[in-house]
mmCIF file of C-alpha atoms and ligand atoms in Angstrom:
data_model
loop_
_atom_site.group_PDB
_atom_site.id
_atom_site.type_symbol
_atom_site.label_atom_id
_atom_site.label_comp_id
_atom_site.label_asym_id
_atom_site.label_seq_id
_atom_site.Cartn_x
_atom_site.Cartn_y
_atom_site.Cartn_z
ATOM 1 C CA UNK A 260 -3.185 7.145 171.157
ATOM 2 C CA UNK A 261 -2.548 4.428 173.593
ATOM 3 C CA UNK A 262 -0.752 5.091 177.107
ATOM 4 C CA UNK A 263 2.820 6.893 176.781
ATOM 5 C CA UNK A 264 3.486 3.568 178.176
ATOM 6 C CA UNK A 265 6.656 1.181 177.631
ATOM 7 C CA UNK A 266 4.647 -1.952 177.849
ATOM 8 C CA UNK A 267 2.302 -0.209 174.388
ATOM 9 C CA UNK A 268 6.122 0.463 172.659
ATOM 10 C CA UNK A 269 4.904 -2.243 170.099
ATOM 11 C CA UNK A 270 1.379 0.162 169.591
ATOM 12 C CA UNK A 271 3.312 3.291 170.319
ATOM 13 C CA UNK A 272 6.557 2.369 167.016
ATOM 14 C CA UNK A 273 3.044 1.316 164.721
ATOM 15 C CA UNK A 274 1.922 4.173 164.461
ATOM 16 C CA UNK A 275 4.448 6.408 164.694
ATOM 17 C CA UNK A 276 5.494 4.961 160.909
ATOM 18 C CA UNK A 277 2.315 5.391 160.187
ATOM 19 C CA UNK A 278 2.264 8.856 160.770
ATOM 20 C CA UNK A 279 5.578 8.876 158.379
ATOM 21 C CA UNK A 280 3.973 6.756 155.645
ATOM 22 C CA UNK A 281 0.733 9.745 156.084
ATOM 23 C CA UNK A 282 2.875 12.193 155.582
ATOM 24 C CA UNK A 283 2.998 14.076 152.496
ATOM 25 C CA UNK A 284 5.202 16.773 151.624
ATOM 26 C CA UNK A 285 8.507 17.719 152.161
ATOM 27 C CA UNK A 286 7.251 20.938 154.481
ATOM 28 C CA UNK A 287 5.780 18.530 157.093
ATOM 29 C CA UNK A 288 7.821 15.955 157.152
ATOM 30 C CA UNK A 289 10.208 18.875 158.410
ATOM 31 C CA UNK A 290 7.138 20.280 160.893
ATOM 32 C CA UNK A 291 6.744 17.147 162.076
ATOM 33 C CA UNK A 292 10.065 15.670 162.260
ATOM 34 C CA UNK A 293 10.733 16.591 166.677
ATOM 35 C CA UNK A 294 7.223 15.227 166.916
ATOM 36 C CA UNK A 295 8.228 12.111 165.520
ATOM 37 C CA UNK A 296 12.028 10.548 166.539
ATOM 38 C CA UNK A 297 13.268 14.697 167.927
ATOM 39 C CA UNK A 298 13.043 15.689 171.568
ATOM 40 C CA UNK A 299 9.234 16.616 171.440
ATOM 41 C CA UNK A 300 7.985 12.424 170.581
ATOM 42 C CA UNK A 301 7.074 9.637 172.621
ATOM 43 C CA UNK A 302 10.253 7.990 171.925
ATOM 44 C CA UNK A 303 12.348 10.340 173.582
ATOM 45 C CA UNK A 304 9.399 11.415 177.061
ATOM 46 C CA UNK A 305 9.749 6.913 177.245
ATOM 47 C CA UNK A 306 13.695 7.392 177.163
ATOM 48 C CA UNK A 307 13.548 9.441 180.321
ATOM 49 C CA UNK A 308 11.418 7.073 181.863
ATOM 50 C CA UNK A 309 13.329 4.146 182.117
ATOM 51 C CA UNK A 310 15.134 6.097 184.953
ATOM 52 C CA UNK A 311 12.685 4.556 187.067
ATOM 53 C CA UNK A 312 14.154 1.071 185.883
ATOM 54 C CA UNK A 313 15.882 -1.729 187.256
ATOM 55 C CA UNK A 314 19.685 -2.379 185.747
ATOM 56 C CA UNK A 315 17.512 -5.559 184.744
ATOM 57 C CA UNK A 316 14.854 -3.778 183.355
ATOM 58 C CA UNK A 317 16.438 -0.574 181.813
ATOM 59 C CA UNK A 318 19.231 -2.542 179.891
ATOM 60 C CA UNK A 319 15.575 -4.763 177.847
ATOM 61 C CA UNK A 320 13.496 -2.272 177.591
ATOM 62 C CA UNK A 321 16.766 0.517 176.873
ATOM 63 C CA UNK A 322 17.463 -1.816 174.075
ATOM 64 C CA UNK A 323 13.384 -2.718 172.169
ATOM 65 C CA UNK A 324 13.385 1.874 172.643
ATOM 66 C CA UNK A 325 16.099 2.157 170.503
ATOM 67 C CA UNK A 326 15.194 -0.362 167.606
ATOM 68 C CA UNK A 327 11.655 1.436 167.619
ATOM 69 C CA UNK A 328 13.839 4.508 167.243
ATOM 70 C CA UNK A 329 16.023 3.359 164.958
ATOM 71 C CA UNK A 330 12.219 1.696 163.088
ATOM 72 C CA UNK A 331 11.140 4.931 162.346
ATOM 73 C CA UNK A 332 14.041 6.955 161.591
ATOM 74 C CA UNK A 333 15.015 4.262 159.353
ATOM 75 C CA UNK A 334 10.646 5.243 157.914
ATOM 76 C CA UNK A 335 11.181 9.040 157.658
ATOM 77 C CA UNK A 336 14.491 9.201 155.912
ATOM 78 C CA UNK A 337 13.439 6.965 153.218
ATOM 79 C CA UNK A 338 9.597 9.554 153.847
ATOM 80 C CA UNK A 339 12.164 12.313 152.631
ATOM 81 C CA UNK A 340 14.176 10.338 149.644
ATOM 82 C CA UNK A 341 10.347 9.927 148.457
ATOM 83 C CA UNK A 342 9.054 12.744 148.502
ATOM 84 C CA UNK A 343 12.101 15.004 147.440
ATOM 85 C CA UNK A 344 12.019 12.661 144.070
ATOM 86 C CA UNK A 345 8.250 14.051 143.907
ATOM 87 C CA UNK A 346 8.698 17.232 144.470
ATOM 88 C CA UNK A 347 11.502 17.716 141.682
ATOM 89 C CA UNK A 348 9.343 15.623 139.321
ATOM 90 C CA UNK A 349 6.417 17.970 140.075
ATOM 91 C CA UNK A 350 8.527 21.393 139.171
ATOM 92 C CA UNK A 351 9.964 19.853 135.934
ATOM 93 C CA UNK A 352 6.757 19.186 134.592
ATOM 94 C CA UNK A 353 5.560 22.803 136.039
ATOM 95 C CA UNK A 354 8.264 24.166 134.344
ATOM 96 C CA UNK A 355 8.786 22.534 131.593
ATOM 97 C CA UNK A 356 7.084 24.177 128.070
ATOM 98 C CA UNK A 357 4.430 22.658 126.198
ATOM 99 C CA UNK A 358 5.274 22.767 122.747
ATOM 100 C CA UNK A 359 2.381 21.629 121.505
ATOM 101 C CA UNK A 360 0.660 24.487 121.799
ATOM 102 C CA UNK A 361 2.379 26.216 119.998
ATOM 103 C CA UNK A 362 3.439 24.972 117.227
ATOM 104 C CA UNK A 363 0.856 21.974 116.305
ATOM 105 C CA UNK A 364 0.584 18.857 115.283
ATOM 106 C CA UNK A 365 3.025 19.035 113.169
ATOM 107 C CA UNK A 366 6.144 18.670 115.459
ATOM 108 C CA UNK A 367 4.399 16.902 118.356
ATOM 109 C CA UNK A 368 2.990 14.070 116.583
ATOM 110 C CA UNK A 369 4.858 11.703 116.021
ATOM 111 C CA UNK A 370 7.423 13.071 113.219
ATOM 112 C CA UNK A 371 7.060 12.690 109.344
ATOM 113 C CA UNK A 372 9.599 12.463 106.715
ATOM 114 C CA UNK A 373 9.892 15.470 104.493
ATOM 115 C CA UNK A 374 9.643 14.913 100.544
ATOM 116 C CA UNK A 375 10.993 17.967 97.900
ATOM 117 C CA UNK A 376 8.543 21.586 97.655
ATOM 118 C CA UNK A 377 6.998 21.436 94.347
ATOM 119 C CA UNK A 378 9.531 23.527 92.538
ATOM 120 C CA UNK A 379 12.611 20.861 92.925
ATOM 121 C CA UNK A 380 9.692 18.235 91.895
ATOM 122 C CA UNK A 381 9.220 20.530 89.569
ATOM 123 C CA UNK A 382 12.363 21.224 88.023
ATOM 124 C CA UNK A 383 13.360 16.991 87.678
ATOM 125 C CA UNK A 384 10.627 17.093 86.166
ATOM 126 C CA UNK A 385 11.801 19.545 83.462
ATOM 127 C CA UNK A 386 15.025 18.359 83.200
ATOM 128 C CA UNK A 387 14.054 15.246 82.507
ATOM 129 C CA UNK A 388 11.859 16.385 80.114
ATOM 130 C CA UNK A 389 14.951 18.065 78.382
ATOM 131 C CA UNK A 390 17.081 14.607 79.592
ATOM 132 C CA UNK A 391 15.103 13.180 77.175
ATOM 133 C CA UNK A 392 15.701 14.656 74.404
ATOM 134 C CA UNK A 393 18.554 14.941 74.028
ATOM 135 C CA UNK A 394 20.066 17.553 76.340
ATOM 136 C CA UNK A 395 22.338 18.230 78.856
ATOM 137 C CA UNK A 396 21.653 20.006 83.108
ATOM 138 C CA UNK A 397 24.295 22.799 83.364
ATOM 139 C CA UNK A 398 24.726 24.731 86.301
ATOM 140 C CA UNK A 399 26.156 27.940 87.503
ATOM 141 C CA UNK A 400 26.452 31.658 89.809
ATOM 142 C CA UNK A 401 24.002 33.066 91.557
ATOM 143 C CA UNK A 402 26.180 35.431 91.986
ATOM 144 C CA UNK A 403 27.717 37.565 88.764
ATOM 145 C CA UNK A 404 29.434 40.597 87.264
ATOM 146 C CA UNK A 405 28.005 42.931 85.146
ATOM 147 C CA UNK A 406 30.033 40.934 82.648
ATOM 148 C CA UNK A 407 28.172 37.826 82.580
ATOM 149 C CA UNK A 408 24.694 38.953 83.600
ATOM 150 C CA UNK A 409 24.501 42.222 81.152
ATOM 151 C CA UNK A 410 27.154 42.836 79.189
ATOM 152 C CA UNK A 411 28.634 40.282 76.924
ATOM 153 C CA UNK A 412 25.024 39.142 76.352
ATOM 154 C CA UNK A 413 24.617 42.363 74.130
ATOM 155 C CA UNK A 414 24.101 44.429 76.759
ATOM 156 C CA UNK A 415 26.770 47.538 77.244
ATOM 157 C CA UNK A 416 26.200 49.777 80.067
ATOM 158 C CA UNK A 417 23.969 52.330 79.856
ATOM 159 C CA UNK A 418 22.045 48.981 77.031
ATOM 160 C CA UNK A 419 18.748 50.526 77.111
ATOM 161 C CA UNK A 420 17.144 46.749 77.535
ATOM 162 C CA UNK A 421 19.318 46.140 80.595
ATOM 163 C CA UNK A 422 16.257 48.332 82.270
ATOM 164 C CA UNK A 423 14.754 45.022 81.389
ATOM 165 C CA UNK A 424 15.343 43.550 84.111
ATOM 166 C CA UNK A 425 14.953 45.515 88.007
ATOM 167 C CA UNK A 426 18.863 44.834 89.545
ATOM 168 C CA UNK A 427 19.835 44.143 93.033
ATOM 169 C CA UNK A 428 23.042 45.570 92.971
ATOM 170 C CA UNK A 429 26.205 43.710 95.840
ATOM 171 C CA UNK A 430 27.472 45.848 97.870
ATOM 172 C CA UNK A 431 31.297 44.552 96.684
ATOM 173 C CA UNK A 432 33.584 46.272 94.415
ATOM 174 C CA UNK A 433 32.845 49.009 92.636
ATOM 175 C CA UNK A 434 29.413 50.220 92.207
ATOM 176 C CA UNK A 435 27.274 48.162 90.540
ATOM 177 C CA UNK A 436 29.443 45.350 88.378
ATOM 178 C CA UNK A 437 28.079 42.216 91.437
ATOM 179 C CA UNK A 438 24.710 41.938 91.006
ATOM 180 C CA UNK A 439 22.790 38.376 92.379
ATOM 181 C CA UNK A 440 21.584 37.626 88.583
ATOM 182 C CA UNK A 441 18.699 38.249 87.168
ATOM 183 C CA UNK A 442 18.122 35.380 84.740
ATOM 184 C CA UNK A 443 19.360 32.161 83.831
ATOM 185 C CA UNK A 444 20.815 33.169 80.620
ATOM 186 C CA UNK A 445 24.583 34.361 82.289
ATOM 187 C CA UNK A 446 24.472 30.236 82.772
ATOM 188 C CA UNK A 447 25.314 30.273 78.725
ATOM 189 C CA UNK A 448 27.949 32.720 79.157
ATOM 190 C CA UNK A 449 30.090 30.890 81.473
ATOM 191 C CA UNK A 450 28.737 27.019 78.894
ATOM 192 C CA UNK A 451 30.273 29.237 76.269
ATOM 193 C CA UNK A 452 33.252 30.217 77.242
ATOM 194 C CA UNK A 453 34.375 26.924 78.337
ATOM 195 C CA UNK A 454 33.175 24.966 75.206
ATOM 196 C CA UNK A 455 35.454 27.450 72.963
ATOM 197 C CA UNK A 456 38.252 26.495 75.944
ATOM 198 C CA UNK A 457 38.091 22.817 75.970
ATOM 199 C CA UNK A 458 37.102 22.386 72.427
ATOM 200 C CA UNK A 459 33.746 21.451 73.673
ATOM 201 C CA UNK A 460 31.294 22.525 71.310
ATOM 202 C CA UNK A 461 28.139 21.336 70.047
ATOM 203 C CA UNK A 462 26.831 22.320 72.750
ATOM 204 C CA UNK A 463 23.477 21.182 73.633
ATOM 205 C CA UNK A 464 22.168 22.437 77.750
ATOM 206 C CA UNK A 465 19.550 22.803 80.063
ATOM 207 C CA UNK A 466 20.716 25.858 83.447
ATOM 208 C CA UNK A 467 17.413 25.761 85.868
ATOM 209 C CA UNK A 468 18.163 28.001 88.314
ATOM 210 C CA UNK A 469 17.421 30.916 90.698
ATOM 211 C CA UNK A 470 17.258 34.071 89.772
ATOM 212 C CA UNK A 471 16.223 38.135 91.507
ATOM 213 C CA UNK A 472 14.547 40.499 90.803
ATOM 214 C CA UNK A 473 13.261 43.915 92.235
ATOM 215 C CA UNK A 474 9.809 43.073 91.346
ATOM 216 C CA UNK A 475 6.766 43.069 94.070
ATOM 217 C CA UNK A 476 6.071 40.186 94.884
ATOM 218 C CA UNK A 477 2.048 39.516 93.329
ATOM 219 C CA UNK A 478 -0.338 36.629 92.364
ATOM 220 C CA UNK A 479 2.202 35.980 89.397
ATOM 221 C CA UNK A 480 5.665 37.040 90.078
ATOM 222 C CA UNK A 481 7.909 36.390 93.198
ATOM 223 C CA UNK A 482 11.323 38.908 93.222
ATOM 224 C CA UNK A 483 12.666 35.332 93.936
ATOM 225 C CA UNK A 484 12.266 32.767 91.449
ATOM 226 C CA UNK A 485 13.219 30.022 88.841
ATOM 227 C CA UNK A 486 14.330 29.584 85.608
ATOM 228 C CA UNK A 487 15.516 27.356 82.914
ATOM 229 C CA UNK A 488 17.884 27.899 80.446
ATOM 230 C CA UNK A 489 18.764 26.097 77.501
ATOM 231 C CA UNK A 490 20.915 26.246 74.482
ATOM 232 C CA UNK A 491 21.985 24.174 71.105
ATOM 233 C CA UNK A 492 25.422 25.397 69.636
ATOM 234 C CA UNK A 493 25.853 23.350 66.386
ATOM 235 C CA UNK A 494 26.447 23.022 62.953
ATOM 236 C CA UNK A 495 22.938 24.634 60.889
ATOM 237 C CA UNK A 496 20.888 24.854 63.219
ATOM 238 C CA UNK A 497 17.196 27.519 61.723
ATOM 239 C CA UNK A 498 15.078 28.471 63.527
ATOM 240 C CA UNK A 499 12.480 26.339 62.982
ATOM 241 C CA UNK A 500 15.117 23.487 65.361
ATOM 242 C CA UNK A 501 13.780 25.967 67.870
ATOM 243 C CA UNK A 502 10.257 26.205 66.863
ATOM 244 C CA UNK A 503 10.640 22.800 66.946
ATOM 245 C CA UNK A 504 12.536 22.256 70.600
ATOM 246 C CA UNK A 505 9.650 24.762 72.433
ATOM 247 C CA UNK A 506 6.666 22.405 70.962
ATOM 248 C CA UNK A 507 8.458 18.863 71.884
ATOM 249 C CA UNK A 508 8.798 20.390 75.290
ATOM 250 C CA UNK A 509 5.570 22.071 75.413
ATOM 251 C CA UNK A 510 3.447 18.862 75.078
ATOM 252 C CA UNK A 511 5.854 16.241 76.693
ATOM 253 C CA UNK A 512 5.585 18.679 79.423
ATOM 254 C CA UNK A 513 2.166 20.164 79.624
ATOM 255 C CA UNK A 514 0.544 16.888 78.063
ATOM 256 C CA UNK A 515 -1.421 17.012 73.890
ATOM 257 C CA UNK A 516 -3.349 18.234 74.757
ATOM 258 C CA UNK A 517 -1.406 21.854 75.393
ATOM 259 C CA UNK A 518 0.080 23.789 72.588
ATOM 260 C CA UNK A 519 2.843 26.559 71.680
ATOM 261 C CA UNK A 520 3.306 30.037 69.316
ATOM 262 C CA UNK A 521 5.554 32.135 69.073
ATOM 263 C CA UNK A 522 5.125 35.752 68.354
ATOM 264 C CA UNK A 523 7.455 37.794 67.694
ATOM 265 C CA UNK A 524 9.688 40.017 70.545
ATOM 266 C CA UNK A 525 12.399 41.404 71.396
ATOM 267 C CA UNK A 526 16.061 40.318 73.737
ATOM 268 C CA UNK A 527 19.514 41.835 73.087
ATOM 269 C CA UNK A 528 21.087 38.755 72.661
ATOM 270 C CA UNK A 529 18.826 36.691 70.099
ATOM 271 C CA UNK A 530 17.852 37.625 66.853
ATOM 272 C CA UNK A 531 14.973 37.637 66.018
ATOM 273 C CA UNK A 532 13.483 36.485 69.145
ATOM 274 C CA UNK A 533 9.740 35.100 70.087
ATOM 275 C CA UNK A 534 8.301 34.588 73.261
ATOM 276 C CA UNK A 535 7.119 31.566 73.869
ATOM 277 C CA UNK A 536 3.769 31.381 74.767
ATOM 278 C CA UNK A 537 1.193 27.905 75.679
ATOM 279 C CA UNK A 538 -1.599 27.203 75.178
ATOM 280 C CA UNK A 539 -4.066 28.260 78.572
ATOM 281 C CA UNK A 540 -4.412 25.259 81.330
ATOM 282 C CA UNK A 541 -6.770 26.396 83.305
ATOM 283 C CA UNK A 542 -9.178 27.125 80.565
ATOM 284 C CA UNK A 543 -7.484 25.213 77.827
ATOM 285 C CA UNK A 544 -7.795 27.687 75.387
ATOM 286 C CA UNK A 545 -11.025 29.105 75.621
ATOM 287 C CA UNK A 546 -10.270 32.256 77.651
ATOM 288 C CA UNK A 547 -10.164 33.442 81.215
ATOM 289 C CA UNK A 548 -9.345 35.808 84.058
ATOM 290 C CA UNK A 549 -5.909 34.420 84.041
ATOM 291 C CA UNK A 550 -5.197 34.325 80.320
ATOM 292 C CA UNK A 551 -6.810 37.942 79.909
ATOM 293 C CA UNK A 552 -9.358 36.285 78.561
ATOM 294 C CA UNK A 553 -7.173 35.244 75.405
ATOM 295 C CA UNK A 554 -6.169 31.620 76.205
ATOM 296 C CA UNK A 555 -2.933 31.905 75.482
ATOM 297 C CA UNK A 556 0.100 32.413 78.826
ATOM 298 C CA UNK A 557 3.473 33.804 78.005
ATOM 299 C CA UNK A 558 5.822 32.058 80.088
ATOM 300 C CA UNK A 559 8.942 32.414 78.107
ATOM 301 C CA UNK A 560 11.882 34.193 75.719
ATOM 302 C CA UNK A 561 13.718 31.942 72.773
ATOM 303 C CA UNK A 562 15.902 33.948 69.513
ATOM 304 C CA UNK A 563 18.633 32.854 67.978
ATOM 305 C CA UNK A 564 22.168 33.434 69.751
ATOM 306 C CA UNK A 565 23.284 36.843 68.340
ATOM 307 C CA UNK A 566 26.401 36.934 66.355
ATOM 308 C CA UNK A 567 28.695 39.407 68.995
ATOM 309 C CA UNK A 568 27.679 36.959 71.890
ATOM 310 C CA UNK A 569 29.178 34.194 69.961
ATOM 311 C CA UNK A 570 31.446 37.104 69.479
ATOM 312 C CA UNK A 571 31.738 38.020 72.976
ATOM 313 C CA UNK A 572 32.381 34.277 74.063
ATOM 314 C CA UNK A 573 34.878 33.940 70.900
ATOM 315 C CA UNK A 574 32.423 30.985 69.038
ATOM 316 C CA UNK A 575 33.002 31.253 65.546
ATOM 317 C CA UNK A 576 28.713 32.588 64.068
ATOM 318 C CA UNK A 577 29.583 32.040 60.143
ATOM 319 C CA UNK A 578 30.928 28.234 61.379
ATOM 320 C CA UNK A 579 28.527 27.743 64.587
ATOM 321 C CA UNK A 580 24.817 29.006 64.282
ATOM 322 C CA UNK A 581 22.706 28.184 67.983
ATOM 323 C CA UNK A 582 19.499 28.605 70.206
ATOM 324 C CA UNK A 583 18.355 29.763 73.677
ATOM 325 C CA UNK A 584 15.259 29.923 75.600
ATOM 326 C CA UNK A 585 14.450 30.294 78.967
ATOM 327 C CA UNK A 586 11.946 30.732 81.000
ATOM 328 C CA UNK A 587 10.097 30.328 84.919
ATOM 329 C CA UNK A 588 9.647 27.305 86.599
ATOM 330 C CA UNK A 589 7.329 28.633 89.249
ATOM 331 C CA UNK A 590 5.199 29.978 86.070
ATOM 332 C CA UNK A 591 5.587 25.784 84.777
ATOM 333 C CA UNK A 592 4.333 24.964 88.552
ATOM 334 C CA UNK A 593 1.331 27.427 89.010
ATOM 335 C CA UNK A 594 0.241 26.684 84.674
ATOM 336 C CA UNK A 595 0.234 22.536 85.487
ATOM 337 C CA UNK A 596 -0.629 22.904 89.250
ATOM 338 C CA UNK A 597 -3.662 26.072 88.736
ATOM 339 C CA UNK A 598 -1.714 27.472 90.995
ATOM 340 C CA UNK A 599 -4.383 31.028 91.395
ATOM 341 C CA UNK A 600 -1.184 32.822 92.772
ATOM 342 C CA UNK A 601 2.438 32.324 93.024
ATOM 343 C CA UNK A 602 2.996 33.851 96.586
ATOM 344 C CA UNK A 603 1.295 30.796 97.671
ATOM 345 C CA UNK A 604 4.709 28.980 96.596
ATOM 346 C CA UNK A 605 6.895 30.560 98.965
ATOM 347 C CA UNK A 606 4.199 31.093 102.195
ATOM 348 C CA UNK A 607 5.587 27.645 103.859
ATOM 349 C CA UNK A 608 2.597 27.224 104.338
ATOM 350 C CA UNK A 609 2.443 23.211 105.012
ATOM 351 C CA UNK A 610 -2.322 22.778 103.730
ATOM 352 C CA UNK A 611 -0.227 23.624 100.200
ATOM 353 C CA UNK A 612 2.901 22.172 100.930
ATOM 354 C CA UNK A 613 1.213 18.778 102.103
ATOM 355 C CA UNK A 614 -0.400 18.551 98.759
ATOM 356 C CA UNK A 615 2.401 17.924 96.788
ATOM 357 C CA UNK A 616 4.219 15.334 98.555
HETATM 358 N N1 LIG B 782 16.591 35.900 80.075
HETATM 359 C C1 LIG B 782 15.133 36.383 79.067
HETATM 360 C C2 LIG B 782 14.030 36.500 80.371
HETATM 361 O O1 LIG B 782 14.807 36.393 81.214
HETATM 362 C C3 LIG B 782 14.702 35.395 78.538
HETATM 363 C C4 LIG B 782 15.385 34.112 77.404
HETATM 364 C C5 LIG B 782 16.564 33.493 77.548
HETATM 365 C C6 LIG B 782 15.088 35.440 75.554
HETATM 366 C C7 LIG B 782 17.125 32.684 76.405
HETATM 367 C C8 LIG B 782 15.812 34.776 74.612
HETATM 368 C C9 LIG B 782 16.990 34.024 74.641
HETATM 369 O O2 LIG B 782 13.296 36.844 80.278
#
């Protein structure tokens, strides 16, 4: 630095302004503040030297000194504001959570629109096939009373057939009176009751929805799954109408090379009852592990509506007859898309989910 003298005031001022500009942190600014503009500064020493000057010289030099002090002080305050802003930004950056590392690129990359999941897509496709065959689509509750889930379906309390469904009971009302529906068949009862009340027979309807069973999930079962139920209540309906409907559906949904067949079965609410099977879509009927080498996969149950069910809802079974069927939507998706393990449907693994967009 040049000699401390008023003659060098411009040089001193320039040196001070450079020193201010070079301050690199608030901490440095605070430490050096008094040596730049305070008592220990060049400007204060010069101030003291004014005493040795004539009054005229003093006025002139005093004014120049004041101007220098103003410029340096202003520069220092501006530098303080800058450094404060810089340090606040650095703190915010350091504190910000980098979610990119936590959830992967899906969320941190530009937003991808979602799409319906495979079950929703399958349900819509099934509805479309049935609507094309003249069925309406209806909805029913997931929480049912014992009456709708069992009793009206010809299973009085303690009927052994109730054991066909491992049931979740809700803690509502009397014990074991409110259930999560174990199948979509209770929706049949709602529909028939409504049709009787509104004098709206015949009925041709399908009823898709979620069902629940106390099953341990495995490759072919989930505890919360989806079924689609169908009923026809009309005049002169026979078993041939049922078999024809199942066959027409199978070909429309799975393709012309997939056959269906009915095998004798038992359900308390249909008589006669059958289980319906389709050609295994994995081996096309050759026999493989999925179909236990039979070439056939069971899709659901069906049968002619039992007169006891008609009696429960007040339909005259001498005038009306009908059939019902019910099968798993998840099982259809599994067959159609050759999904080896059904648990993939609920894992939410994006690599799986994205295949069905
Ligand atoms: N509700 C039966 C089940 O879940 C399927 C079924 C529906 C059978 C309609 C006959 C008639 O297993």
